[in-house]
Amino acid sequence: MVAVMKHWMVCGLTEIGGDDQHTAGRRLLRRLLAAEGLDAGQAIALKDGKPFLTPHSTEGSAPAISIAHSAHLAAAAICRIGLVGIDLELHNSTRNFAGIAETYFGPQEAAQVTAGGMRAFYRIWTLREAIGKATGEGLLTDRRDRIINAAPYTGAWVSDDRQWLLAHIEPRAGISLALAIQPDKDTDTSRWSLDAIQWPVGLAMPAISKP
């Protein structure tokens, strides 16, 4: 019998410690697989830079996965309802937020950065990165608006075009973590919320940071 994930979405965040970023991310992913009752020993392969599981069994389909790291932290996500991307960024106040937004973001997103500064920039940057990781496109440089809504800063919502389930939180002050799921057609998107994301292993999630 093929094991099935218990939850829609599981994530983990961990200190990298003595590991390198690559090892820490994969170790965390395997801990998440074990927590969900899945095969933690199945191979993790790459295609065009995007990781995916290659189960020993050919029955059923493997859940989607994503890994991210920034500074001293690594994050991982497993999703059974569609493609998933996770991104993690340490806020850096010396970056040229307006210049980067004008170069890479859509016009409405750039306007949000102008109005909201660093925190608005990292919300949009990580969400765009998460979408690019889910699709395999990588960094989105098309200057097309993807994250049109300016609120909430922290929370979970369905994109205006109904194509994405999105979430952004600050698991620690000055760190943005974003999730993007491209849900399967039969997914009940009304169930999407921060409570739909489980954090069974790794660092405990504090109360969500407010703007």
XYZ file of C-alpha atoms in Angstrom:
211
model
C 0.000 0.000 0.000
C 1.306 3.457 -0.918
C 1.484 5.878 2.014
C -0.560 9.060 1.654
C 0.248 12.402 3.253
C -1.820 13.226 6.328
C -2.046 16.945 5.547
C -2.371 19.293 2.563
C 0.876 21.016 3.328
C 3.755 20.500 5.750
C 6.696 22.833 6.261
C 9.755 23.033 8.449
C 12.316 25.661 9.383
C 15.651 24.841 10.993
C 19.000 26.289 11.962
C 21.676 25.142 9.510
C 24.203 24.619 12.308
C 27.263 22.618 11.260
C 25.738 21.471 7.957
C 26.107 23.233 4.647
C 22.907 24.778 3.251
C 22.313 21.955 0.756
C 22.637 19.219 3.379
C 20.529 21.070 5.965
C 17.669 21.565 3.506
C 17.570 17.921 2.429
C 17.905 16.651 5.984
C 14.931 18.795 6.981
C 12.913 17.538 4.005
C 13.530 13.917 5.032
C 12.386 14.700 8.577
C 9.152 16.122 7.131
C 8.636 13.003 5.010
C 9.047 10.800 8.090
C 6.655 12.977 10.114
C 4.004 12.463 7.427
C 4.488 8.702 7.410
C 6.164 8.781 3.997
C 9.370 7.107 2.828
C 12.168 9.329 4.098
C 14.710 7.362 2.074
C 13.288 8.005 -1.358
C 15.595 9.733 -3.799
C 15.500 13.499 -4.317
C 16.286 14.399 -7.918
C 16.665 17.689 -9.771
C 15.210 18.793 -13.087
C 16.079 22.283 -14.335
C 17.106 23.125 -10.771
C 13.736 22.069 -9.282
C 13.792 19.204 -6.736
C 11.318 16.337 -6.929
C 10.818 12.970 -5.266
C 11.423 9.693 -7.080
C 9.564 7.085 -4.990
C 10.598 3.451 -5.007
C 7.008 2.498 -5.832
C 5.490 3.363 -9.209
C 1.974 3.396 -7.716
C 0.349 6.756 -7.133
C 2.150 10.054 -7.446
C 4.717 11.652 -5.199
C 3.918 14.925 -3.410
C 5.585 18.113 -4.594
C 8.563 19.460 -2.647
C 10.572 22.654 -2.336
C 13.644 23.723 -0.346
C 15.026 27.166 0.524
C 17.804 28.638 2.623
C 19.030 32.056 3.654
C 21.836 32.994 6.026
C 21.697 30.540 8.969
C 18.272 29.020 8.211
C 16.904 26.315 5.923
C 13.250 25.689 5.053
C 11.416 22.874 3.294
C 7.863 22.175 2.135
C 5.889 19.124 0.998
C 2.495 19.494 -0.675
C -0.063 16.939 -1.897
C -2.502 19.285 -3.656
C -0.301 20.752 -6.386
C 3.055 22.262 -7.265
C 4.735 24.106 -4.405
C 7.478 26.662 -3.956
C 8.997 27.981 -0.726
C 11.353 30.925 -0.348
C 13.207 32.362 2.617
C 15.041 35.679 2.793
C 16.864 37.580 5.520
C 15.978 41.282 5.271
C 18.917 43.443 4.206
C 18.345 47.173 4.689
C 21.241 48.145 2.368
C 19.626 46.814 -0.831
C 18.277 49.205 -3.443
C 14.646 48.126 -3.046
C 13.138 50.651 -5.433
C 15.734 49.956 -8.127
C 15.287 46.172 -7.925
C 11.501 46.539 -7.944
C 11.610 48.764 -11.024
C 13.834 46.216 -12.791
C 12.029 42.975 -11.906
C 8.559 43.695 -10.490
C 5.321 44.690 -12.178
C 4.191 48.343 -11.905
C 1.680 47.757 -9.092
C 4.216 45.720 -7.139
C 6.851 48.430 -7.588
C 4.354 50.997 -6.306
C 3.815 48.861 -3.185
C 7.571 48.866 -2.548
C 7.710 52.642 -2.958
C 4.929 52.998 -0.392
C 5.936 50.217 2.005
C 9.728 50.066 1.854
C 11.822 47.063 2.885
C 9.086 44.847 4.332
C 6.867 45.327 1.284
C 9.828 44.521 -0.960
C 10.674 41.239 0.783
C 7.021 40.155 0.872
C 6.775 40.527 -2.903
C 10.290 39.231 -3.632
C 9.817 35.993 -1.666
C 6.330 35.396 -3.071
C 7.587 35.851 -6.628
C 10.510 33.527 -5.887
C 8.132 30.933 -4.435
C 5.955 31.054 -7.580
C 9.038 30.687 -9.777
C 10.224 27.714 -7.737
C 6.831 26.022 -7.999
C 6.701 26.339 -11.795
C 10.412 25.720 -12.307
C 10.919 29.141 -13.904
C 13.229 30.334 -11.157
C 13.615 34.076 -10.592
C 10.723 35.869 -12.297
C 12.143 38.830 -14.238
C 9.221 39.511 -16.577
C 8.152 42.800 -14.918
C 4.586 41.468 -14.781
C 2.494 41.968 -11.652
C 2.119 38.669 -9.785
C 1.369 39.906 -6.248
C -1.168 42.650 -6.903
C -2.875 42.761 -3.503
C -1.017 44.815 -0.916
C -2.594 43.030 2.060
C -2.262 41.035 4.157
C 1.400 41.458 5.007
C 1.288 38.200 6.946
C -1.366 35.620 6.186
C -2.653 33.219 3.555
C -4.869 34.068 0.601
C -5.936 32.985 -2.888
C -4.494 35.047 -5.750
C -6.815 37.362 -7.657
C -6.677 35.083 -10.714
C -7.514 32.045 -8.513
C -4.428 30.239 -9.839
C -2.321 30.350 -6.661
C -2.596 29.729 -2.938
C -0.160 32.172 -1.356
C 1.186 32.780 2.136
C 3.749 35.092 3.698
C 4.950 35.144 7.297
C 7.853 36.415 9.364
C 8.901 33.327 11.353
C 11.537 35.500 13.007
C 11.862 39.286 13.047
C 13.535 40.449 9.845
C 13.000 37.177 7.933
C 10.408 36.618 5.215
C 9.091 33.146 4.391
C 6.723 32.741 1.442
C 4.764 29.793 0.072
C 3.084 29.387 -3.300
C 0.909 26.435 -4.328
C -0.543 25.933 -7.803
C -3.489 23.781 -6.694
C -4.938 20.848 -8.576
C -8.288 21.593 -10.247
C -10.361 19.674 -7.683
C -8.862 21.469 -4.655
C -11.271 23.219 -2.304
C -9.366 26.507 -2.091
C -11.767 27.867 0.530
C -9.877 25.726 3.068
C -6.623 27.630 2.481
C -5.366 29.490 5.554
C -2.287 29.611 7.769
C -3.931 26.858 9.821
C -3.775 24.582 6.755
C 0.047 24.652 6.985
C 1.491 22.132 9.443
C 4.933 22.556 11.060
C 5.647 19.100 12.542
C 9.442 19.360 12.805
C 12.131 22.016 13.153
C 11.890 25.362 14.912
C 8.624 26.227 16.621
C 6.564 28.862 14.855
C 5.935 31.925 17.055
C 2.807 34.049 16.893
C 2.613 35.590 13.438
C 4.400 38.931 13.232
C 2.160 41.888 12.409
C 3.141 44.977 10.411
